[in-house]
């Protein structure tokens, strides 16, 4: 038996477990899936497992997995431990210390199936370390039969209506090389499209299970614009009345501005876009491919066509200043985006992980401390302690007031930041806005 474990996946039913289960079952393996964010693992399942694989799609999931690996080794020292997902190769040395024998990156399905021998053999075989860094996999419809129901996970709040939300992927990887992105060290500018019939079949299974909203988890949905358009055409025809959300770079929102009405027409509830900063020097350093002016252009265009933009930010970096942070808040306010920004985005601190292209920046190592195996990052302290103090204060507000109205949280952050910078904190009066309840959002706001 193979035990698949997810520790955290942004409050959604884990695609990484479902897709892995499909690949393993196709090879005849018995599979048990456990989502530790929502349930406890049965110790007997750990003891019976011949192989135990941890899905590590993000930083938080990896940190949470480490102590579980230690417990698993105690209960079943003979089981082969496997780690797969974006953050597995990024943290290979630490995972090896935790007893992980096989480490697999983003295209994991076939390698995971090869790592475990046919059911009943009682043995496992390793995946060659020399395997291509971004192999092509056999795409199968994810098998969600062993997962908890969608009702246990994050939902879309659309006005007064709450919709069960599913998740799928129409492409993987990314052809861009943003310095701070964890996808870059694993995919190196490559991306893969998932066959449309596989995508639609996965959505169909989730709609049959009650989903009325789908998150497309592609790192950038417009990486392959023809493929994306074909997916949305099929989606709209087969699932009328079902909404969706996507993630798209500012660069692509401008390049393919003519496709934005298509998003509205096919049921897009909102578009997430990694804005990161309104400082052009910072954007250039991160190689984001857009400028402040580009962001402002997109925000205005979205408002014109009635499409919700959900910006994300890396608000605190070693180069953030108090004045610059206030400028960020003022820009959000001026662009009428206060209700669109999850409060936690106002507190996000730059993570410098192993393998990050941030390590290429001149002078970056001067501000970094040695790699911390507990946090899985290179810690840093700001040269101006007031900036770090402000970040901690804002994180305390945003992290414990998840259900508070966004304008109320924003006002508290505004006052704190302007007081710290010694700037008059009178907020700019905005035009009358639609109620927060009319702006669709997923009720799981964490990001990494």
CSV table of C-alpha atoms in Angstrom, one decimal:
chain,number,residue,atom,x,y,z
A,1,UNK,CA,0.0,0.0,0.0
A,2,UNK,CA,1.1,3.5,-0.8
A,3,UNK,CA,0.2,6.3,1.6
A,4,UNK,CA,0.0,9.8,0.1
A,5,UNK,CA,0.1,12.7,2.5
A,6,UNK,CA,-0.6,16.4,2.0
A,7,UNK,CA,0.0,18.8,4.9
A,8,UNK,CA,-1.3,22.0,3.5
A,9,UNK,CA,-2.6,23.0,0.0
A,10,UNK,CA,-4.2,26.5,0.3
A,11,UNK,CA,-7.4,25.2,1.8
A,12,UNK,CA,-8.4,23.2,-1.3
A,13,UNK,CA,-8.9,19.5,-2.0
A,14,UNK,CA,-5.4,18.4,-3.0
A,15,UNK,CA,-4.8,18.1,-6.7
A,16,UNK,CA,-1.4,16.7,-5.9
A,17,UNK,CA,-2.9,13.8,-4.0
A,18,UNK,CA,-5.6,13.1,-6.7
A,19,UNK,CA,-3.2,13.2,-9.7
A,20,UNK,CA,-0.7,11.0,-7.8
A,21,UNK,CA,-3.4,8.5,-6.9
A,22,UNK,CA,-4.5,8.2,-10.5
A,23,UNK,CA,-0.9,7.4,-11.6
A,24,UNK,CA,-0.3,4.9,-8.9
A,25,UNK,CA,-3.7,3.1,-9.3
A,26,UNK,CA,-3.1,2.8,-13.0
A,27,UNK,CA,0.0,0.7,-12.1
A,28,UNK,CA,-2.1,-1.5,-9.8
A,29,UNK,CA,-1.2,0.1,-6.4
A,30,UNK,CA,-3.5,0.4,-3.4
A,31,UNK,CA,-3.5,4.0,-2.4
A,32,UNK,CA,-4.6,5.8,0.8
A,33,UNK,CA,-4.8,9.6,0.7
A,34,UNK,CA,-4.6,11.8,3.9
A,35,UNK,CA,-4.9,15.5,4.1
A,36,UNK,CA,-3.4,16.5,7.4
A,37,UNK,CA,-4.9,20.0,7.1
A,38,UNK,CA,-8.3,18.5,7.6
A,39,UNK,CA,-7.9,15.0,9.1
A,40,UNK,CA,-5.6,12.9,11.2
A,41,UNK,CA,-3.6,10.0,9.8
A,42,UNK,CA,-4.4,6.5,11.1
A,43,UNK,CA,-1.2,5.1,12.7
A,44,UNK,CA,-2.2,1.7,11.3
A,45,UNK,CA,-2.0,3.2,7.8
A,46,UNK,CA,1.5,4.4,8.4
A,47,UNK,CA,2.5,1.0,9.7
A,48,UNK,CA,1.0,-0.9,6.7
A,49,UNK,CA,2.5,1.4,4.1
A,50,UNK,CA,5.3,0.1,1.9
A,51,UNK,CA,5.9,3.7,0.6
A,52,UNK,CA,4.8,7.0,2.1
A,53,UNK,CA,4.9,10.0,-0.3
A,54,UNK,CA,4.6,13.6,0.9
A,55,UNK,CA,3.2,16.3,-1.5
A,56,UNK,CA,5.2,19.5,-1.1
A,57,UNK,CA,3.8,22.2,-3.4
A,58,UNK,CA,4.7,25.2,-1.3
A,59,UNK,CA,6.8,26.5,1.6
A,60,UNK,CA,4.2,26.1,4.3
A,61,UNK,CA,3.5,22.5,3.3
A,62,UNK,CA,7.2,21.6,3.5
A,63,UNK,CA,7.7,23.1,6.9
A,64,UNK,CA,4.6,21.2,8.2
A,65,UNK,CA,5.8,17.9,6.7
A,66,UNK,CA,9.2,17.7,8.4
A,67,UNK,CA,7.9,16.7,11.9
A,68,UNK,CA,5.4,14.3,10.3
A,69,UNK,CA,8.3,12.6,8.5
A,70,UNK,CA,10.1,12.2,11.8
A,71,UNK,CA,7.0,10.5,13.3
A,72,UNK,CA,6.5,8.3,10.3
A,73,UNK,CA,10.1,7.0,10.5
A,74,UNK,CA,9.5,6.1,14.1
A,75,UNK,CA,6.3,4.2,13.4
A,76,UNK,CA,7.5,2.5,10.2
A,77,UNK,CA,11.3,2.6,9.7
A,78,UNK,CA,11.1,0.2,6.8
A,79,UNK,CA,8.8,2.4,4.6
A,80,UNK,CA,10.4,4.2,1.7
A,81,UNK,CA,9.8,7.9,2.1
A,82,UNK,CA,9.2,10.0,-1.0
A,83,UNK,CA,8.8,13.7,-1.4
A,84,UNK,CA,7.3,15.2,-4.6
A,85,UNK,CA,6.2,18.7,-5.7
A,86,UNK,CA,7.9,22.0,-6.3
A,87,UNK,CA,9.5,22.3,-2.9
A,88,UNK,CA,10.9,18.8,-2.8
A,89,UNK,CA,14.0,19.4,-5.0
A,90,UNK,CA,14.4,22.9,-3.5
A,91,UNK,CA,14.9,21.3,-0.1
A,92,UNK,CA,16.6,18.0,-1.0
A,93,UNK,CA,19.5,18.1,1.6
A,94,UNK,CA,17.1,18.6,4.5
A,95,UNK,CA,14.7,16.0,3.1
A,96,UNK,CA,17.5,13.5,2.9
A,97,UNK,CA,18.3,14.1,6.5
A,98,UNK,CA,14.7,13.4,7.3
A,99,UNK,CA,15.0,10.0,5.7
A,100,UNK,CA,13.5,10.7,2.3
A,101,UNK,CA,14.9,8.3,-0.3
A,102,UNK,CA,13.2,9.6,-3.5
A,103,UNK,CA,12.8,13.3,-4.4
A,104,UNK,CA,10.7,14.3,-7.4
A,105,UNK,CA,9.9,17.7,-8.8
A,106,UNK,CA,6.9,19.3,-10.5
A,107,UNK,CA,6.2,16.6,-13.1
A,108,UNK,CA,5.8,13.9,-10.6
A,109,UNK,CA,3.2,11.3,-11.7
A,110,UNK,CA,5.3,8.9,-13.8
A,111,UNK,CA,8.3,9.1,-11.5
A,112,UNK,CA,6.2,8.5,-8.5
A,113,UNK,CA,4.7,5.4,-10.1
A,114,UNK,CA,8.2,4.1,-11.0
A,115,UNK,CA,9.3,4.6,-7.4
A,116,UNK,CA,7.0,2.0,-6.1
A,117,UNK,CA,7.0,-1.6,-7.4
A,118,UNK,CA,3.7,-3.4,-8.3
A,119,UNK,CA,1.3,-3.9,-5.4
A,120,UNK,CA,2.2,-6.8,-3.2
A,121,UNK,CA,5.9,-7.0,-3.9
A,122,UNK,CA,6.8,-5.5,-0.6
A,123,UNK,CA,9.7,-3.6,-2.2
A,124,UNK,CA,10.3,-0.3,-3.9
A,125,UNK,CA,12.7,0.9,-6.5
A,126,UNK,CA,14.4,4.2,-6.7
A,127,UNK,CA,13.9,6.9,-9.4
A,128,UNK,CA,17.2,7.6,-11.2
A,129,UNK,CA,18.8,10.8,-9.9
A,130,UNK,CA,19.8,11.5,-13.5
A,131,UNK,CA,16.3,11.8,-14.7
A,132,UNK,CA,15.4,14.8,-16.8
A,133,UNK,CA,14.7,17.8,-14.6
A,134,UNK,CA,11.4,18.5,-16.4
A,135,UNK,CA,10.2,15.2,-17.8
A,136,UNK,CA,7.1,14.8,-19.9
A,137,UNK,CA,4.4,12.8,-18.0
A,138,UNK,CA,1.4,10.8,-18.9
A,139,UNK,CA,-1.5,13.0,-18.0
A,140,UNK,CA,-4.4,11.1,-16.4
A,141,UNK,CA,-7.7,12.4,-15.0
A,142,UNK,CA,-7.0,12.9,-11.2
A,143,UNK,CA,-8.6,10.2,-9.0
A,144,UNK,CA,-10.4,12.0,-6.2
A,145,UNK,CA,-12.3,9.0,-4.8
A,146,UNK,CA,-10.1,8.8,-1.7
A,147,UNK,CA,-10.3,12.5,-0.8
A,148,UNK,CA,-12.5,14.4,1.6
A,149,UNK,CA,-15.6,16.0,0.0
A,150,UNK,CA,-15.3,19.5,-1.4
A,151,UNK,CA,-17.6,20.8,1.3
A,152,UNK,CA,-14.7,20.4,3.7
A,153,UNK,CA,-12.6,23.0,1.8
A,154,UNK,CA,-12.5,26.6,0.8
A,155,UNK,CA,-15.5,28.1,-0.9
A,156,UNK,CA,-16.1,31.0,-3.3
A,157,UNK,CA,-18.0,33.9,-1.7
A,158,UNK,CA,-19.9,35.6,-4.4
A,159,UNK,CA,-22.3,38.2,-3.0
A,160,UNK,CA,-24.5,36.5,-0.6
A,161,UNK,CA,-23.9,33.2,-2.3
A,162,UNK,CA,-21.3,30.6,-1.3
A,163,UNK,CA,-20.2,28.1,-3.9
A,164,UNK,CA,-18.3,24.9,-3.4
A,165,UNK,CA,-14.9,25.3,-5.1
A,166,UNK,CA,-12.9,22.8,-7.0
A,167,UNK,CA,-9.4,23.0,-8.4
A,168,UNK,CA,-7.6,21.8,-11.6
A,169,UNK,CA,-4.6,22.6,-13.7
A,170,UNK,CA,-4.6,23.3,-17.5
A,171,UNK,CA,-0.8,23.8,-17.6
A,172,UNK,CA,2.2,23.5,-15.4
A,173,UNK,CA,5.5,25.3,-15.0
A,174,UNK,CA,6.1,28.8,-16.5
A,175,UNK,CA,8.1,30.2,-19.3
A,176,UNK,CA,9.1,33.2,-17.3
A,177,UNK,CA,12.0,33.5,-14.9
A,178,UNK,CA,10.9,35.9,-12.1
A,179,UNK,CA,13.7,35.8,-9.5
A,180,UNK,CA,11.6,35.1,-6.4
A,181,UNK,CA,9.4,32.4,-7.9
A,182,UNK,CA,9.9,28.8,-6.6
A,183,UNK,CA,8.7,27.5,-10.0
A,184,UNK,CA,11.8,28.8,-11.8
A,185,UNK,CA,14.5,26.6,-10.1
A,186,UNK,CA,12.4,23.5,-10.9
A,187,UNK,CA,11.0,24.2,-14.4
A,188,UNK,CA,13.7,26.6,-15.7
A,189,UNK,CA,11.4,28.5,-18.0
A,190,UNK,CA,9.6,25.5,-19.3
A,191,UNK,CA,5.9,24.8,-19.2
A,192,UNK,CA,3.6,21.9,-20.1
A,193,UNK,CA,0.0,22.0,-21.3
A,194,UNK,CA,-2.5,19.4,-20.0
A,195,UNK,CA,-4.7,17.8,-22.7
A,196,UNK,CA,-8.1,19.6,-22.8
A,197,UNK,CA,-10.0,16.3,-22.4
A,198,UNK,CA,-8.2,15.6,-19.2
A,199,UNK,CA,-8.9,19.0,-17.8
A,200,UNK,CA,-12.5,18.9,-18.7
A,201,UNK,CA,-13.0,15.4,-17.3
A,202,UNK,CA,-11.4,16.5,-14.0
A,203,UNK,CA,-13.7,19.5,-13.8
A,204,UNK,CA,-16.7,17.3,-14.7
A,205,UNK,CA,-16.0,15.0,-11.8
A,206,UNK,CA,-15.8,18.0,-9.4
A,207,UNK,CA,-19.0,19.6,-10.8
A,208,UNK,CA,-20.7,16.2,-10.3
A,209,UNK,CA,-19.5,16.3,-6.7
A,210,UNK,CA,-21.1,19.7,-6.2
A,211,UNK,CA,-18.5,22.2,-7.3
A,212,UNK,CA,-19.9,25.4,-8.8
A,213,UNK,CA,-16.6,27.2,-9.0
A,214,UNK,CA,-13.2,26.0,-10.3
A,215,UNK,CA,-9.8,27.4,-9.6
A,216,UNK,CA,-7.4,26.9,-12.5
A,217,UNK,CA,-4.1,26.6,-10.6
A,218,UNK,CA,-1.8,27.3,-13.5
A,219,UNK,CA,1.1,29.5,-12.5
A,220,UNK,CA,0.2,31.7,-15.5
A,221,UNK,CA,-3.0,30.7,-17.3
A,222,UNK,CA,-2.0,32.8,-20.4
A,223,UNK,CA,1.4,31.1,-20.9
A,224,UNK,CA,-0.2,29.3,-23.8
A,225,UNK,CA,-2.9,31.6,-25.0
A,226,UNK,CA,-4.4,29.3,-27.7
A,227,UNK,CA,-4.6,26.4,-25.2
A,228,UNK,CA,-6.1,28.7,-22.5
A,229,UNK,CA,-8.7,30.0,-25.0
A,230,UNK,CA,-9.6,26.4,-26.1
A,231,UNK,CA,-10.0,25.3,-22.4
A,232,UNK,CA,-12.3,28.2,-21.6
A,233,UNK,CA,-14.4,27.6,-24.7
A,234,UNK,CA,-14.9,24.0,-23.7
A,235,UNK,CA,-15.5,25.0,-20.1
A,236,UNK,CA,-18.2,27.5,-20.9
A,237,UNK,CA,-20.0,25.1,-23.2
A,238,UNK,CA,-20.0,22.2,-20.9
A,239,UNK,CA,-20.4,23.9,-17.5
A,240,UNK,CA,-22.8,26.9,-17.9
A,241,UNK,CA,-23.4,28.7,-14.7
A,242,UNK,CA,-20.1,27.5,-13.2
A,243,UNK,CA,-17.6,30.2,-12.4
A,244,UNK,CA,-13.8,30.1,-12.3
A,245,UNK,CA,-10.7,32.0,-11.4
A,246,UNK,CA,-7.2,32.1,-12.9
A,247,UNK,CA,-3.8,33.5,-12.3
A,248,UNK,CA,-2.2,35.7,-15.0
A,249,UNK,CA,0.8,38.0,-15.1
A,250,UNK,CA,0.4,41.7,-15.7
A,251,UNK,CA,2.6,41.3,-18.7
A,252,UNK,CA,0.2,38.8,-20.3
A,253,UNK,CA,-2.9,40.8,-19.3
A,254,UNK,CA,-1.5,43.7,-21.4
A,255,UNK,CA,-0.2,41.5,-24.2
A,256,UNK,CA,-3.6,39.7,-24.5
A,257,UNK,CA,-5.8,42.6,-23.5
A,258,UNK,CA,-8.2,41.6,-26.4
A,259,UNK,CA,-8.9,38.3,-24.6
A,260,UNK,CA,-10.1,39.9,-21.4
A,261,UNK,CA,-13.7,40.1,-22.5
A,262,UNK,CA,-13.5,36.4,-23.1
A,263,UNK,CA,-12.8,35.9,-19.4
A,264,UNK,CA,-15.9,37.9,-18.5
A,265,UNK,CA,-18.1,36.0,-21.1
A,266,UNK,CA,-16.9,32.5,-19.9
A,267,UNK,CA,-17.7,33.1,-16.2
A,268,UNK,CA,-14.4,34.3,-14.7
A,269,UNK,CA,-15.1,35.5,-11.2
A,270,UNK,CA,-11.7,37.1,-10.6
A,271,UNK,CA,-8.1,37.1,-11.8
A,272,UNK,CA,-5.2,36.8,-9.4
A,273,UNK,CA,-2.1,38.7,-10.5
A,274,UNK,CA,1.3,38.8,-8.7
A,275,UNK,CA,1.9,42.6,-8.7
A,276,UNK,CA,4.5,42.3,-5.9
A,277,UNK,CA,5.5,46.0,-5.8
A,278,UNK,CA,4.8,49.4,-7.1
A,279,UNK,CA,8.4,50.3,-7.1
A,280,UNK,CA,9.8,50.0,-10.6
A,281,UNK,CA,13.3,49.3,-9.3
A,282,UNK,CA,12.1,46.4,-7.3
A,283,UNK,CA,10.0,45.1,-10.2
A,284,UNK,CA,13.1,45.2,-12.4
A,285,UNK,CA,15.2,43.4,-9.8
A,286,UNK,CA,12.6,40.7,-9.5
A,287,UNK,CA,12.4,40.5,-13.3
A,288,UNK,CA,8.6,40.7,-13.2
A,289,UNK,CA,8.2,41.9,-16.7
A,290,UNK,CA,5.9,44.8,-15.8
A,291,UNK,CA,6.0,48.3,-14.4
A,292,UNK,CA,3.9,50.3,-12.0
A,293,UNK,CA,2.3,52.0,-15.0
A,294,UNK,CA,1.4,48.6,-16.4
A,295,UNK,CA,-0.3,47.5,-13.2
A,296,UNK,CA,-2.3,50.7,-13.1
A,297,UNK,CA,-3.3,50.3,-16.7
A,298,UNK,CA,-4.6,46.8,-16.0
A,299,UNK,CA,-6.4,47.9,-12.8
A,300,UNK,CA,-8.3,50.6,-14.8
A,301,UNK,CA,-9.1,48.2,-17.7
A,302,UNK,CA,-10.5,45.6,-15.3
A,303,UNK,CA,-12.7,48.1,-13.7
A,304,UNK,CA,-14.0,49.2,-17.2
A,305,UNK,CA,-15.0,45.7,-18.2
A,306,UNK,CA,-16.4,44.7,-14.8
A,307,UNK,CA,-13.8,42.0,-14.0
A,308,UNK,CA,-12.4,41.7,-10.5
A,309,UNK,CA,-8.6,41.9,-10.1
A,310,UNK,CA,-7.1,40.2,-7.1
A,311,UNK,CA,-3.6,41.6,-6.6
A,312,UNK,CA,-0.9,39.9,-4.6
A,313,UNK,CA,2.2,41.6,-3.2
A,314,UNK,CA,5.6,41.0,-1.6
A,315,UNK,CA,5.2,44.0,0.6
A,316,UNK,CA,8.3,43.6,2.8
A,317,UNK,CA,11.7,43.1,1.3
A,318,UNK,CA,15.2,44.1,2.4
A,319,UNK,CA,14.8,47.2,0.2
A,320,UNK,CA,11.3,48.3,1.4
A,321,UNK,CA,11.2,51.7,3.0
A,322,UNK,CA,8.5,53.2,5.2
A,323,UNK,CA,7.7,55.8,2.6
A,324,UNK,CA,7.6,53.1,-0.1
A,325,UNK,CA,5.2,51.0,1.9
A,326,UNK,CA,2.9,54.0,2.4
A,327,UNK,CA,3.1,54.6,-1.4
A,328,UNK,CA,1.9,51.0,-1.9
A,329,UNK,CA,-1.1,51.6,0.3
A,330,UNK,CA,-1.9,54.9,-1.3
A,331,UNK,CA,-1.7,53.2,-4.8
A,332,UNK,CA,-4.1,50.4,-3.7
A,333,UNK,CA,-6.5,53.1,-2.3
A,334,UNK,CA,-6.3,55.3,-5.4
A,335,UNK,CA,-6.9,52.4,-7.8
A,336,UNK,CA,-10.0,51.4,-5.8
A,337,UNK,CA,-8.6,48.0,-4.9
A,338,UNK,CA,-8.9,48.1,-1.1
A,339,UNK,CA,-11.7,45.5,-1.2
A,340,UNK,CA,-9.8,43.4,-3.7
A,341,UNK,CA,-6.7,42.8,-1.6
A,342,UNK,CA,-6.6,40.0,1.0
A,343,UNK,CA,-5.2,41.7,4.2
A,344,UNK,CA,-2.5,39.1,4.5
A,345,UNK,CA,-1.1,40.4,1.2
A,346,UNK,CA,-0.2,43.6,3.1
A,347,UNK,CA,2.1,41.7,5.4
A,348,UNK,CA,3.9,39.2,3.1
A,349,UNK,CA,7.6,39.1,3.7
A,350,UNK,CA,10.1,38.1,1.0
A,351,UNK,CA,11.1,34.5,1.3
A,352,UNK,CA,14.6,33.6,0.1
A,353,UNK,CA,14.7,29.8,-0.4
A,354,UNK,CA,17.4,27.4,-1.5
A,355,UNK,CA,17.9,27.6,-5.2
A,356,UNK,CA,16.2,31.0,-5.6
A,357,UNK,CA,17.4,33.3,-8.3
A,358,UNK,CA,17.3,36.0,-5.7
A,359,UNK,CA,20.7,34.7,-4.6
A,360,UNK,CA,22.1,36.0,-7.9
A,361,UNK,CA,21.3,39.7,-7.0
A,362,UNK,CA,24.3,41.8,-6.2
A,363,UNK,CA,24.6,42.4,-2.5
A,364,UNK,CA,21.8,40.1,-1.5
A,365,UNK,CA,24.0,37.8,0.5
A,366,UNK,CA,25.2,40.8,2.5
A,367,UNK,CA,21.8,41.0,4.1
A,368,UNK,CA,21.1,37.3,4.4
A,369,UNK,CA,21.8,35.1,7.4
A,370,UNK,CA,22.9,31.4,7.0
A,371,UNK,CA,20.2,29.0,5.7
A,372,UNK,CA,17.8,28.0,8.5
A,373,UNK,CA,16.7,24.4,8.2
A,374,UNK,CA,13.7,25.1,10.5
A,375,UNK,CA,12.3,28.0,8.4
A,376,UNK,CA,13.6,26.6,5.1
A,377,UNK,CA,14.8,30.1,4.2
A,378,UNK,CA,17.7,32.4,4.3
A,379,UNK,CA,16.5,34.8,7.1
A,380,UNK,CA,17.1,38.5,6.7
A,381,UNK,CA,16.7,41.5,8.9
A,382,UNK,CA,16.0,45.0,7.5
A,383,UNK,CA,18.6,47.7,8.0
A,384,UNK,CA,15.9,49.9,9.4
A,385,UNK,CA,14.3,48.0,12.4
A,386,UNK,CA,11.2,50.1,12.1
A,387,UNK,CA,10.3,48.3,8.9
A,388,UNK,CA,10.6,44.9,10.5
A,389,UNK,CA,8.5,46.1,13.5
A,390,UNK,CA,5.8,47.4,11.1
A,391,UNK,CA,5.7,44.1,9.3
A,392,UNK,CA,5.3,42.2,12.5
A,393,UNK,CA,2.5,44.5,13.6
A,394,UNK,CA,0.6,44.2,10.3
A,395,UNK,CA,1.0,40.5,10.2
A,396,UNK,CA,-0.5,40.3,13.7
A,397,UNK,CA,-3.5,42.3,12.5
A,398,UNK,CA,-4.0,40.5,9.1
A,399,UNK,CA,-3.3,37.0,10.5
A,400,UNK,CA,-6.0,37.0,13.2
A,401,UNK,CA,-8.8,39.1,11.6
A,402,UNK,CA,-9.5,36.9,8.5
A,403,UNK,CA,-13.2,37.5,8.6
A,404,UNK,CA,-13.0,41.3,9.3
A,405,UNK,CA,-14.1,43.6,6.5
A,406,UNK,CA,-11.2,44.4,4.3
A,407,UNK,CA,-11.6,48.2,4.4
A,408,UNK,CA,-11.5,48.1,8.2
A,409,UNK,CA,-8.2,46.1,8.2
A,410,UNK,CA,-6.8,48.3,5.5
A,411,UNK,CA,-7.6,51.4,7.6
A,412,UNK,CA,-5.7,50.0,10.6
A,413,UNK,CA,-2.7,49.1,8.4
A,414,UNK,CA,-2.9,52.5,6.8
A,415,UNK,CA,-2.8,54.3,10.2
A,416,UNK,CA,0.1,52.1,11.5
A,417,UNK,CA,2.2,52.6,8.4
A,418,UNK,CA,1.7,56.3,8.1
A,419,UNK,CA,2.4,56.8,11.8
A,420,UNK,CA,5.6,54.8,11.5
A,421,UNK,CA,6.7,56.9,8.5
A,422,UNK,CA,5.6,60.2,10.1
A,423,UNK,CA,3.2,60.9,7.3
A,424,UNK,CA,-0.3,62.4,7.8
A,425,UNK,CA,-2.7,59.5,7.7
A,426,UNK,CA,-5.8,61.0,6.4
A,427,UNK,CA,-7.1,58.5,3.9
A,428,UNK,CA,-7.9,59.6,0.3
A,429,UNK,CA,-11.6,59.7,-0.2
A,430,UNK,CA,-12.7,57.0,-2.8
A,431,UNK,CA,-15.7,57.1,-5.1
A,432,UNK,CA,-18.6,55.1,-3.8
A,433,UNK,CA,-17.7,51.4,-4.2
A,434,UNK,CA,-19.8,48.3,-4.5
A,435,UNK,CA,-20.2,46.5,-1.2
A,436,UNK,CA,-17.4,44.1,-0.3
A,437,UNK,CA,-20.0,41.3,-0.5
A,438,UNK,CA,-20.2,41.8,-4.3
A,439,UNK,CA,-16.5,41.1,-5.0
A,440,UNK,CA,-15.9,37.4,-5.4
A,441,UNK,CA,-13.2,35.8,-3.3
A,442,UNK,CA,-12.0,32.5,-2.0
A,443,UNK,CA,-12.2,32.3,1.8
A,444,UNK,CA,-8.7,30.9,2.2
A,445,UNK,CA,-6.4,33.9,1.9
A,446,UNK,CA,-3.0,32.5,2.6
A,447,UNK,CA,-0.6,32.5,-0.3
A,448,UNK,CA,2.6,30.5,0.2
